[in-house]
Each structure stands twice: as C-alpha cells, then as structure tokens.
Amino acid sequence: MMKRMLLLAGFALALLTATAQDNPYIVKTKGVKKTVAKVNQDAAAQEEEAENLDFMGKNFRFYTMCDWKEGMRFMVIPEKYDLLVNTFRDANTNKEVSSGKLRHNIMVYKGHEDMPDGRVHINFICENDNKDYYYVIPNGTFDDYCYGKMGVPTLAYLGDVDKARELLLGKTLLTRAQTYRVDTEYDGDGFREVTIDKNKVVEVKAIGVGSRSFPVKIVVEDENGDQFYQNVAMSKTNCGMRDEEFVMGNEKFLFRGSFDFSDDNMAVSQDVRDYLNATVHTKVVTSMSSKGSGKVRDIKVPRFTGFVIDEIKPIKNNYYSLTLRETESRRIYYKDVIFTLENLADEAAKEDYFGNIFGMGEGESHNTSKETRAAIREGRVIRGMTKDEVELAMGEPARKIEGGNNLDMWLYVRSNGVVLDVTFDERGYVKEAKARRGDVNSEPPTLRKRKPSRQRKNVGGIIGGTMETGTPIQ
C-alpha cells in the first residue's frame, strides 16, 4: 500500500511541472530560469498576519466557512501531504481526483449539501474544466464543522489576492522583515532566501497566489532593480491554522511583518536630524538587529556600548529607524525608536524611547579600560572597577553594606542562587569579588567577626611557643 502511495505521489509531483503559462495568479521574480536543478522545497509559509485595523481590518475580512457566499473563488495549491491524500471527488463519478492534477485550478464555491448517508458535501465548480467537484466533511454536521479552522484543504482564498492587487500594485512600501525570497524554479515552487535591509523603499511589481496558509505573494523591486517576494497572510480565510499557531518568529509571513506603507510626506524634523552623526552609548541592555554571516539577527546589546548614528529614517506613528555603527568593532546595527513620549503611561513606548535607551556621548567609556569595557559587556566584575562600572555590568545590587570592616560591599543574587559579594577598597574600587552559596540577607563571610586568637604563653623558654611546639616550664 505504501509503495502504491509513493508511486502516486511521484506521479503527482511530475504533474506539478506543468504550470499554466497564461495563469495570471502565478507570478515569479524576474531572472528565474526556466530550467534549473530540481529543488524539493515548497513555497508554503506557515504564519499569518496580525490585524491592522486601519488597513487590514477595513479591506481584508475573515470569513469562516459558515459565512462563505456562493461565487467565492479559491485556487488549488496542494502541499506535500495533499499529494498523497486527495481532497476532491468528481461529482459525476464520485471518484477521488488527484490534487496534483487539479493544481492551480480555480474552484468556485457552490454551497454545501447534506447527503442521505449523513455526510456533508462542500460543492465547487472548476473554472478550468467546468466540472463539478465536492469535498466531504470528515465528520459531524456542517454547523459543527464550519466554525472551526480546518476549512477545505489545498484551497488558497483568491479574494485576498484580488483585493491586494487592487490596493497594492504599483504602491511604494517599506521592508520591515529581515529575510525575503527569490524564485529559483520557473515551473515549481523552489526559492532561496535573501537578506534585505530594513526600511528599504520598494515598489510592488506583481501580486499572485502564494500558499493556502499565506495566499498573497507580493513581488517587490528595490531601487537597484532587484526583485524579491514574500508570501503573506491577509484575512485568515480558509488558512487552516489556529490562532495559537500564529506565534513569534514567523512575523515575516504577516503583511505588517514584511511591509509597511511609505509616506512620502514623512520627513525628519530638525530636532531629530540633530542626532545624526552623534556619538551615543546604551544606558540599558537592549535588543537590536545586526547583520552577521550573511544573515540579520536580533542581538542583545549590553550597557555601555558606544555607537555613532549614521542614518535616521522615519517609519510610522512617530517611530524612526536608526542605523548605528559601533565605535569599536564598526559593526552596523539597527534600532527602532521614538524621540518623544506623548503618553507617559504607555509602557511599550517607554521601552522604545530614545532617552531611556541611549545617553549622549561616550559616557564613562573614555575613562574606562578596554578590559573593563569587555567585562561590562559580558556582565562580569573584575578588580579595579569603579562602582559606576560595576552597576553598568551587573545592575542595581540586591543589597548594599556600607562601611563593613571599613569597606563597602555590594551583594548580587545570580539566577542559579549564587550570591556574589563585591568588596570595594577605601577609594571605591573593586578589591575582590567572591561567589558563595547562601542567602543575600545572611552575613557575608568576610564581614563575620573573627574569634580573638588565644594568648599564648612562653613555653620551653621559646618566645611564642605553644603546648604543641614547645615544652611547658616546670
């Protein structure tokens, strides 16, 4: 049985190369070759789009199957599993039809039908061959099934594609993701990922069908004529995914995760422009994007890291994207910030507020040794650090003891339960830092009172002698 299924899958895969050249929903980035090495990749992405009430909410309505109207159009976009388990049956013969054979065919919804045997048929007519097909609901009634997320397998909702074409073709957008795709197969779904700078101005050149989960394929072109695309979700209609599956890490497959609108009227005010080419340093640990090994990654940047602001680009809603060059490594970072806090109660805005993240100038770095700066970045304490430098490396201590044995001490609790005792000398520099097991509220060993030494008698006529080292006087 398994051998037969594999043979069927092989046959279905062979059919996938017969892409209809006149199908306006199949679009490719320019430069893709008609004949390339076969790549066993599927263009289906697995994420969805968080609602944007100003654009997405107005134009891309989510339809549960209960709300489907006759005439709604879908395209058959089978994934690997669909090549083994067929979705549709021919309404005239009641025989299963290969999903590979129906690939890229357009199905028009005709309603549902309760059958005498208790099953429910979801009926369609195919625009390509004018034949009737149906999908059998696995179990239960239509009302039980239609409110779920399962929908009809293989079908990408073309209503989203058509609406996106109407609204986005020819528009100027800003890139918001870190990676996009370029086609590698003219007759298939192969692609390679490319790294693109955030906030790059691009023009929408083509919009076609992507996958069932993310049906809108948006092809854009940058100022250099390079094209790339992203498959994005718009309305969730028939996406086949539950809300809890839309997790972090796949934001690039959401429309707002990959693109934003470029406002030609946006400009950098003189107040903000004054920060250009300024030297700043991080006051807190913060997340930034940075390129490395050909990829863009989110990196936690420690306190006390110096940067020069090379570029400031307006984004949206008073946000700006900073291009930052680290003063020591010359590495490029990106950070989205706001320069004004209109609502002081907005905690999210406070985290992105420039003044909370950056301090002007090099801070204490010009008085700090290279070794100390490295320790601060790594969150370590070394001898000779000042109290300010210890606080930059470790943060606010859990407990401060002033004047213990004429020395100040700061106590830090680590995540593994170890307490770090940092002792400062009379000048306020780190004298020693010792880790210990115990409670931060318990007395540190170095501050415990020492027992007075026993007064020793002279024994055996030897000054300083003891009972163990000398002979008692008779």
Short mmCIF file of C-alpha atoms in Angstrom, two decimals:
data_model
loop_
_atom_site.label_atom_id
_atom_site.label_comp_id
_atom_site.label_asym_id
_atom_site.label_seq_id
_atom_site.Cartn_x
_atom_site.Cartn_y
_atom_site.Cartn_z
CA MET A 1 0.00 0.00 0.00
CA MET A 2 2.80 2.41 0.92
CA LYS A 3 4.60 1.62 -2.34
CA ARG A 4 1.45 2.46 -4.29
CA MET A 5 1.04 5.75 -2.40
CA LEU A 6 4.66 6.70 -3.14
CA LEU A 7 4.12 5.95 -6.82
CA LEU A 8 1.03 8.15 -6.80
CA ALA A 9 2.98 10.91 -5.11
CA GLY A 10 5.69 10.65 -7.74
CA PHE A 11 3.10 10.89 -10.48
CA ALA A 12 1.53 13.92 -8.82
CA LEU A 13 4.90 15.62 -8.48
CA ALA A 14 5.52 15.09 -12.18
CA LEU A 15 2.25 16.86 -12.91
CA LEU A 16 3.37 19.87 -10.86
CA THR A 17 5.86 20.90 -13.58
CA ALA A 18 3.00 21.62 -15.99
CA THR A 19 2.40 25.20 -14.81
CA ALA A 20 -0.10 27.08 -16.96
CA GLN A 21 1.87 29.91 -18.58
CA ASP A 22 -1.23 32.09 -19.01
CA ASN A 23 -2.36 31.83 -15.38
CA PRO A 24 -2.32 35.42 -14.05
CA TYR A 25 -2.23 34.22 -10.44
CA ILE A 26 1.20 32.57 -10.87
CA VAL A 27 3.88 35.25 -10.63
CA LYS A 28 7.66 34.99 -10.38
CA THR A 29 10.52 37.31 -9.50
CA LYS A 30 12.42 38.30 -12.63
CA GLY A 31 15.56 36.43 -13.56
CA VAL A 32 14.30 32.98 -12.53
CA LYS A 33 15.48 30.34 -15.01
CA LYS A 34 13.08 28.00 -16.80
CA THR A 35 15.43 25.05 -16.36
CA VAL A 36 17.16 24.67 -13.00
CA ALA A 37 18.20 21.87 -10.70
CA LYS A 38 15.16 20.38 -9.04
CA VAL A 39 14.70 21.69 -5.52
CA ASN A 40 12.35 19.79 -3.25
CA GLN A 41 11.01 22.83 -1.46
CA ASP A 42 7.51 24.05 -1.04
CA ALA A 43 6.76 27.73 -1.19
CA ALA A 44 4.14 27.42 1.53
CA ALA A 45 4.97 29.52 4.55
CA GLN A 46 3.42 28.80 7.93
CA GLU A 47 2.32 32.01 9.55
CA GLU A 48 -0.44 34.57 9.45
CA GLU A 49 -0.97 38.27 9.82
CA ALA A 50 -1.83 40.23 12.96
CA GLU A 51 -4.74 42.53 12.27
CA ASN A 52 -4.04 46.09 11.21
CA LEU A 53 -7.25 47.89 11.96
CA ASP A 54 -6.53 50.87 9.73
CA PHE A 55 -5.74 48.95 6.54
CA MET A 56 -6.09 45.22 7.04
CA GLY A 57 -9.22 45.41 9.16
CA LYS A 58 -11.00 47.57 6.62
CA ASN A 59 -10.07 45.65 3.49
CA PHE A 60 -9.47 42.01 4.39
CA ARG A 61 -12.37 40.44 6.23
CA PHE A 62 -12.05 36.98 7.74
CA TYR A 63 -14.75 34.58 6.55
CA THR A 64 -15.47 31.41 8.48
CA MET A 65 -16.86 28.65 6.29
CA CYS A 66 -20.25 29.42 7.83
CA ASP A 67 -20.06 32.86 6.13
CA TRP A 68 -18.89 31.67 2.70
CA LYS A 69 -21.00 33.00 -0.15
CA GLU A 70 -21.62 31.24 -3.43
CA GLY A 71 -19.19 32.54 -6.02
CA MET A 72 -16.17 32.84 -3.69
CA ARG A 73 -13.08 31.76 -5.61
CA PHE A 74 -10.18 29.61 -4.43
CA MET A 75 -7.11 28.12 -6.10
CA VAL A 76 -5.89 24.56 -5.53
CA ILE A 77 -2.40 24.82 -4.00
CA PRO A 78 -1.53 21.30 -2.79
CA GLU A 79 1.20 20.73 -0.26
CA LYS A 80 3.20 17.51 0.11
CA TYR A 81 0.59 15.75 2.23
CA ASP A 82 -2.15 16.69 -0.23
CA LEU A 83 -0.36 14.74 -2.97
CA LEU A 84 -0.94 11.52 -1.02
CA VAL A 85 -4.38 12.24 0.43
CA ASN A 86 -6.72 13.61 -2.23
CA THR A 87 -9.11 16.42 -1.32
CA PHE A 88 -11.78 16.41 -4.05
CA ARG A 89 -14.12 13.94 -5.72
CA ASP A 90 -15.65 14.24 -9.17
CA ALA A 91 -19.36 14.97 -8.67
CA ASN A 92 -20.32 12.83 -11.72
CA THR A 93 -18.28 9.72 -10.89
CA ASN A 94 -17.82 10.14 -7.09
CA LYS A 95 -14.19 9.12 -7.64
CA GLU A 96 -11.26 10.85 -5.97
CA VAL A 97 -9.29 13.29 -8.12
CA SER A 98 -5.55 13.79 -7.76
CA SER A 99 -4.67 17.07 -6.08
CA GLY A 100 -1.65 17.25 -8.35
CA LYS A 101 -3.92 17.13 -11.40
CA LEU A 102 -6.02 19.99 -10.03
CA ARG A 103 -3.01 22.12 -9.06
CA HIS A 104 -3.54 25.80 -9.91
CA ASN A 105 -7.15 25.17 -10.95
CA ILE A 106 -9.71 27.67 -9.69
CA MET A 107 -12.62 26.33 -7.63
CA VAL A 108 -15.80 28.41 -7.25
CA TYR A 109 -17.86 27.74 -4.11
CA LYS A 110 -21.44 26.50 -4.72
CA GLY A 111 -22.63 25.89 -1.17
CA HIS A 112 -22.95 22.74 0.93
CA GLU A 113 -25.29 19.76 0.72
CA ASP A 114 -26.48 17.22 3.31
CA MET A 115 -26.40 13.75 1.77
CA PRO A 116 -28.75 10.77 2.53
CA ASP A 117 -25.87 8.84 4.09
CA GLY A 118 -25.41 11.61 6.67
CA ARG A 119 -22.27 13.03 5.09
CA VAL A 120 -21.91 16.67 4.07
CA HIS A 121 -20.54 17.75 0.69
CA ILE A 122 -18.87 21.13 0.12
CA ASN A 123 -19.58 21.79 -3.55
CA PHE A 124 -17.49 23.62 -6.16
CA ILE A 125 -17.39 24.14 -9.90
CA CYS A 126 -13.95 24.30 -11.53
CA GLU A 127 -13.39 27.31 -13.80
CA ASN A 128 -10.72 25.45 -15.78
CA ASP A 129 -12.71 22.38 -16.92
CA ASN A 130 -16.26 23.46 -15.97
CA LYS A 131 -16.72 20.25 -13.95
CA ASP A 132 -18.37 19.86 -10.55
CA TYR A 133 -16.31 18.66 -7.58
CA TYR A 134 -17.01 18.25 -3.89
CA TYR A 135 -15.15 17.86 -0.60
CA VAL A 136 -16.55 15.53 2.08
CA ILE A 137 -16.52 16.92 5.62
CA PRO A 138 -14.66 14.35 7.78
CA ASN A 139 -17.36 14.12 10.46
CA GLY A 140 -20.28 15.93 12.06
CA THR A 141 -22.73 18.40 10.63
CA PHE A 142 -21.92 21.47 8.58
CA ASP A 143 -22.76 23.74 11.53
CA ASP A 144 -20.39 21.75 13.76
CA TYR A 145 -17.59 21.95 11.21
CA CYS A 146 -17.88 25.40 9.67
CA TYR A 147 -16.85 27.39 12.74
CA GLY A 148 -13.52 25.56 13.04
CA LYS A 149 -10.22 26.35 11.38
CA MET A 150 -9.94 23.18 9.27
CA GLY A 151 -11.74 24.51 6.18
CA VAL A 152 -11.15 22.80 2.85
CA PRO A 153 -7.57 21.55 2.36
CA THR A 154 -5.43 22.81 -0.56
CA LEU A 155 -7.57 25.91 -1.24
CA ALA A 156 -5.96 29.38 -1.17
CA TYR A 157 -8.54 32.17 -0.97
CA LEU A 158 -8.29 34.31 -4.11
CA GLY A 159 -10.43 37.09 -2.66
CA ASP A 160 -7.38 38.22 -0.70
CA VAL A 161 -5.19 38.10 -3.81
CA ASP A 162 -7.65 40.12 -5.91
CA LYS A 163 -8.10 42.75 -3.19
CA ALA A 164 -4.36 43.04 -2.64
CA ARG A 165 -3.87 43.60 -6.38
CA GLU A 166 -6.46 46.34 -6.34
CA LEU A 167 -4.92 48.13 -3.37
CA LEU A 168 -1.18 47.46 -3.58
CA LEU A 169 0.01 47.08 -7.19
CA GLY A 170 2.37 49.91 -8.04
CA LYS A 171 2.44 51.17 -4.45
CA THR A 172 5.62 52.13 -2.63
CA LEU A 173 6.28 50.13 0.54
CA LEU A 174 8.99 49.85 3.17
CA THR A 175 10.57 46.50 4.00
CA ARG A 176 10.12 45.51 7.63
CA ALA A 177 11.44 41.92 7.69
CA GLN A 178 14.99 40.64 7.70
CA THR A 179 14.72 37.92 5.04
CA TYR A 180 12.71 37.57 1.84
CA ARG A 181 12.62 35.08 -1.03
CA VAL A 182 13.71 34.87 -4.65
CA ASP A 183 12.31 32.25 -7.04
CA THR A 184 14.67 29.53 -8.25
CA GLU A 185 12.22 27.44 -10.32
CA TYR A 186 10.18 28.66 -13.24
CA ASP A 187 7.79 25.70 -13.17
CA GLY A 188 7.92 24.94 -9.45
CA ASP A 189 7.94 26.50 -6.00
CA GLY A 190 11.70 26.48 -5.29
CA PHE A 191 13.17 29.59 -3.68
CA ARG A 192 16.22 30.89 -1.89
CA GLU A 193 16.24 33.35 0.98
CA VAL A 194 17.94 36.73 0.67
CA THR A 195 18.84 39.27 3.36
CA ILE A 196 17.34 42.72 2.86
CA ASP A 197 17.95 45.89 4.88
CA LYS A 198 15.01 47.06 6.96
CA ASN A 199 13.14 50.15 5.78
CA LYS A 200 14.30 49.76 2.18
CA VAL A 201 11.96 51.57 -0.22
CA VAL A 202 10.44 49.10 -2.71
CA GLU A 203 7.72 49.14 -5.36
CA VAL A 204 5.09 46.40 -5.69
CA LYS A 205 5.62 44.87 -9.14
CA ALA A 206 3.35 41.82 -9.09
CA ILE A 207 0.86 40.07 -6.81
CA GLY A 208 -0.13 36.45 -7.23
CA VAL A 209 -1.04 33.37 -5.24
CA GLY A 210 1.33 32.02 -2.61
CA SER A 211 0.14 29.12 -0.46
CA ARG A 212 -3.02 28.02 1.28
CA SER A 213 -1.93 29.45 4.63
CA PHE A 214 -0.41 32.60 3.16
CA PRO A 215 -2.17 33.12 -0.14
CA VAL A 216 -0.86 36.53 -1.24
CA LYS A 217 2.54 36.51 -2.94
CA ILE A 218 3.85 40.09 -3.11
CA VAL A 219 6.75 40.68 -5.53
CA VAL A 220 8.62 43.95 -4.98
CA GLU A 221 11.59 45.68 -6.60
CA ASP A 222 14.17 47.95 -4.96
CA GLU A 223 15.98 50.97 -6.39
CA ASN A 224 18.68 48.73 -7.88
CA GLY A 225 16.16 46.71 -9.87
CA ASP A 226 16.47 43.63 -7.64
CA GLN A 227 13.24 41.74 -7.06
CA PHE A 228 12.20 39.56 -4.12
CA TYR A 229 8.91 38.43 -2.59
CA GLN A 230 7.09 37.29 0.50
CA ASN A 231 4.05 35.05 0.89
CA VAL A 232 1.85 36.80 3.43
CA ALA A 233 -1.49 36.20 5.11
CA MET A 234 -4.17 38.84 4.93
CA SER A 235 -7.61 37.74 6.22
CA LYS A 236 -7.07 34.17 7.61
CA THR A 237 -9.91 32.88 5.41
CA ASN A 238 -9.50 29.08 4.99
CA CYS A 239 -5.90 29.33 6.19
CA GLY A 240 -6.25 26.05 8.10
CA MET A 241 -4.33 27.37 11.09
CA ARG A 242 -5.46 28.00 14.66
CA ASP A 243 -4.85 31.33 16.32
CA GLU A 244 -2.35 29.82 18.75
CA GLU A 245 -0.23 28.69 15.80
CA PHE A 246 0.50 32.30 14.92
CA VAL A 247 3.50 32.53 17.21
CA MET A 248 6.56 34.72 17.36
CA GLY A 249 9.33 34.04 14.90
CA ASN A 250 7.09 33.98 11.83
CA GLU A 251 6.20 37.65 11.73
CA LYS A 252 7.71 37.99 8.29
CA PHE A 253 4.81 35.96 6.87
CA LEU A 254 2.35 38.55 8.13
CA PHE A 255 1.73 41.56 5.89
CA ARG A 256 2.78 44.02 8.58
CA GLY A 257 5.71 41.80 9.48
CA SER A 258 7.19 42.21 6.00
CA PHE A 259 5.87 45.52 4.68
CA ASP A 260 4.70 48.94 5.75
CA PHE A 261 3.43 51.89 3.80
CA SER A 262 5.90 54.59 2.80
CA ASP A 263 4.52 58.04 3.49
CA ASP A 264 6.04 60.47 1.00
CA ASN A 265 5.21 63.32 3.37
CA MET A 266 7.23 61.85 6.20
CA ALA A 267 10.34 63.87 6.91
CA VAL A 268 12.94 64.02 9.63
CA SER A 269 12.44 67.17 11.70
CA GLN A 270 15.39 69.38 12.50
CA ASP A 271 15.23 68.35 16.17
CA VAL A 272 15.61 64.70 15.20
CA ARG A 273 18.17 65.49 12.47
CA ASP A 274 20.43 66.96 15.16
CA TYR A 275 21.09 63.42 16.39
CA LEU A 276 22.62 62.43 13.03
CA ASN A 277 26.36 61.59 13.32
CA ALA A 278 26.12 61.94 17.10
CA THR A 279 28.02 59.59 19.41
CA VAL A 280 25.82 57.78 21.92
CA HIS A 281 26.06 54.89 24.35
CA THR A 282 23.50 52.38 25.60
CA LYS A 283 22.20 53.04 29.10
CA VAL A 284 20.37 49.71 29.34
CA VAL A 285 20.56 46.26 27.78
CA THR A 286 18.51 46.49 24.58
CA SER A 287 17.67 44.40 21.51
CA MET A 288 18.95 45.47 18.08
CA SER A 289 19.17 43.94 14.62
CA SER A 290 22.56 43.32 13.07
CA LYS A 291 24.00 41.53 10.07
CA GLY A 292 26.39 38.65 10.52
CA SER A 293 27.41 35.69 8.33
CA GLY A 294 25.06 36.91 5.62
CA LYS A 295 22.02 36.95 7.89
CA VAL A 296 20.25 39.54 10.01
CA ARG A 297 19.77 38.59 13.65
CA ASP A 298 18.28 40.12 16.78
CA ILE A 299 21.09 40.70 19.27
CA LYS A 300 21.04 41.75 22.92
CA VAL A 301 23.35 44.75 23.14
CA PRO A 302 24.77 45.35 26.64
CA ARG A 303 25.03 48.60 28.54
CA PHE A 304 27.89 50.93 27.89
CA THR A 305 28.21 50.10 24.17
CA GLY A 306 29.19 53.12 22.08
CA PHE A 307 27.67 53.96 18.68
CA VAL A 308 27.67 56.64 16.02
CA ILE A 309 24.26 57.34 14.46
CA ASP A 310 24.85 57.03 10.70
CA GLU A 311 21.27 57.30 9.46
CA ILE A 312 17.78 58.19 10.68
CA LYS A 313 14.73 57.11 8.69
CA PRO A 314 11.12 57.94 9.60
CA ILE A 315 8.85 54.89 9.73
CA LYS A 316 5.34 55.42 11.06
CA ASN A 317 3.49 56.65 14.14
CA ASN A 318 6.42 58.83 15.29
CA TYR A 319 8.89 55.93 15.06
CA TYR A 320 12.32 56.24 13.45
CA SER A 321 14.78 53.57 12.38
CA LEU A 322 18.37 54.28 13.45
CA THR A 323 21.38 52.88 11.62
CA LEU A 324 24.09 52.65 14.28
CA ARG A 325 27.82 51.97 13.85
CA GLU A 326 29.54 50.51 16.91
CA THR A 327 32.52 52.68 17.79
CA GLU A 328 34.92 49.80 18.46
CA SER A 329 34.00 47.00 16.04
CA ARG A 330 32.46 49.28 13.34
CA ARG A 331 29.64 46.73 13.09
CA ILE A 332 26.28 48.05 11.84
CA TYR A 333 23.13 47.76 13.98
CA TYR A 334 19.51 48.85 13.53
CA LYS A 335 17.12 50.08 16.20
CA ASP A 336 13.56 51.49 16.01
CA VAL A 337 12.97 54.31 18.49
CA ILE A 338 10.70 57.23 19.26
CA PHE A 339 12.08 60.65 20.24
CA THR A 340 9.02 62.00 22.05
CA LEU A 341 6.80 60.44 24.70
CA GLU A 342 3.28 61.75 24.24
CA ASN A 343 1.77 59.27 26.68
CA LEU A 344 3.96 58.74 29.73
CA ALA A 345 1.75 55.84 30.83
CA ASP A 346 2.48 53.86 27.64
CA GLU A 347 4.94 51.21 28.86
CA ALA A 348 5.65 49.88 25.35
CA ALA A 349 6.57 53.37 24.17
CA LYS A 350 8.86 53.87 27.15
CA GLU A 351 10.86 50.79 26.15
CA ASP A 352 11.42 52.31 22.69
CA TYR A 353 12.06 55.86 23.88
CA PHE A 354 15.46 57.13 22.72
CA GLY A 355 16.21 58.88 26.02
CA ASN A 356 15.62 55.69 28.01
CA ILE A 357 17.87 53.60 25.75
CA PHE A 358 20.73 55.95 24.85
CA GLY A 359 22.87 58.52 26.57
CA MET A 360 24.73 61.19 24.64
CA GLY A 361 28.48 60.90 24.18
CA GLU A 362 30.75 58.07 25.17
CA GLY A 363 29.62 58.21 28.78
CA GLU A 364 32.29 56.79 31.06
CA SER A 365 33.91 54.83 28.23
CA HIS A 366 36.72 57.37 27.67
CA ASN A 367 37.90 56.76 31.26
CA THR A 368 37.39 53.01 31.13
CA SER A 369 39.99 50.49 30.05
CA LYS A 370 39.35 48.10 27.18
CA GLU A 371 39.46 45.17 29.61
CA THR A 372 36.83 46.79 31.83
CA ARG A 373 34.55 47.56 28.87
CA ALA A 374 34.77 43.92 27.81
CA ALA A 375 33.86 42.81 31.33
CA ILE A 376 30.89 45.20 31.39
CA ARG A 377 29.58 43.79 28.12
CA GLU A 378 29.92 40.25 29.45
CA GLY A 379 28.30 41.09 32.78
CA ARG A 380 31.43 40.36 34.85
CA VAL A 381 33.14 42.14 37.74
CA ILE A 382 36.92 42.50 37.80
CA ARG A 383 39.41 44.16 40.16
CA GLY A 384 39.80 47.90 39.75
CA MET A 385 36.26 48.64 38.57
CA THR A 386 34.52 51.71 39.94
CA LYS A 387 31.08 51.48 41.50
CA ASP A 388 29.55 53.03 38.38
CA GLU A 389 31.22 50.39 36.21
CA VAL A 390 30.03 47.56 38.47
CA GLU A 391 26.49 48.89 38.20
CA LEU A 392 26.81 49.03 34.41
CA ALA A 393 27.96 45.41 34.36
CA MET A 394 25.62 43.95 36.98
CA GLY A 395 22.82 46.43 37.52
CA GLU A 396 21.48 47.57 40.86
CA PRO A 397 22.70 45.33 43.70
CA ALA A 398 20.24 43.38 45.80
CA ARG A 399 21.89 44.70 48.97
CA LYS A 400 24.45 47.34 49.89
CA ILE A 401 26.56 47.16 53.06
CA GLU A 402 28.37 50.38 53.85
CA GLY A 403 31.49 50.54 55.97
CA GLY A 404 31.73 46.86 56.85
CA ASN A 405 35.26 46.35 58.19
CA ASN A 406 35.81 49.89 56.90
CA LEU A 407 34.96 48.64 53.38
CA ASP A 408 31.78 48.93 51.31
CA MET A 409 30.23 45.76 49.90
CA TRP A 410 27.55 45.13 47.26
CA LEU A 411 25.68 41.83 47.07
CA TYR A 412 24.19 40.39 43.86
CA VAL A 413 21.96 37.33 43.51
CA ARG A 414 22.55 35.28 40.37
CA SER A 415 19.90 33.21 38.60
CA ASN A 416 21.42 29.95 39.89
CA GLY A 417 21.04 31.08 43.50
CA VAL A 418 24.70 32.00 43.97
CA VAL A 419 25.43 35.27 45.79
CA LEU A 420 28.25 37.47 44.52
CA ASP A 421 29.94 39.60 47.20
CA VAL A 422 31.72 42.61 45.66
CA THR A 423 34.06 44.41 48.08
CA PHE A 424 35.34 47.93 47.39
CA ASP A 425 38.53 49.43 48.84
CA GLU A 426 38.81 52.81 50.54
CA ARG A 427 38.98 54.61 47.17
CA GLY A 428 35.80 52.97 45.86
CA TYR A 429 37.47 50.47 43.50
CA VAL A 430 36.71 46.75 43.43
CA LYS A 431 39.08 44.94 45.78
CA GLU A 432 37.63 41.47 45.31
CA ALA A 433 34.50 39.67 44.12
CA LYS A 434 33.65 36.28 45.59
CA ALA A 435 30.79 33.93 44.80
CA ARG A 436 29.18 31.90 47.56
CA ARG A 437 26.18 29.77 48.32
CA GLY A 438 23.74 31.29 50.73
CA ASP A 439 21.16 33.97 51.37
CA VAL A 440 21.74 37.55 50.29
CA ASN A 441 20.43 38.64 53.71
CA SER A 442 22.89 36.47 55.61
CA GLU A 443 26.13 37.99 56.84
CA PRO A 444 28.88 37.63 54.20
CA PRO A 445 31.81 35.52 55.46
CA THR A 446 34.30 38.37 55.06
CA LEU A 447 32.25 40.51 57.47
CA ARG A 448 31.77 37.93 60.18
CA LYS A 449 33.58 38.71 63.41
CA ARG A 450 36.79 36.79 63.78
CA LYS A 451 37.39 34.95 67.04
CA PRO A 452 40.20 36.55 69.05
CA SER A 453 43.34 34.48 68.92
CA ARG A 454 44.39 32.76 72.16
CA GLN A 455 47.13 34.42 74.06
CA ARG A 456 50.00 32.02 74.01
CA LYS A 457 52.38 31.56 76.90
CA ASN A 458 56.07 31.24 76.50
CA VAL A 459 56.82 27.58 76.80
CA GLY A 460 60.10 25.83 76.79
CA GLY A 461 61.86 29.14 77.01
CA ILE A 462 60.82 29.80 73.40
CA ILE A 463 59.09 33.06 72.71
CA GLY A 464 55.79 32.37 71.03
CA GLY A 465 55.99 28.68 71.84
CA THR A 466 52.84 26.61 72.33
CA MET A 467 51.96 23.37 74.01
CA GLU A 468 52.21 21.74 70.61
CA THR A 469 55.55 23.22 69.66
CA GLY A 470 57.38 23.54 72.91
CA THR A 471 57.84 22.14 76.43
CA PRO A 472 55.98 23.77 79.35
CA ILE A 473 58.06 25.45 82.04
CA GLN A 474 58.32 23.23 85.08
#
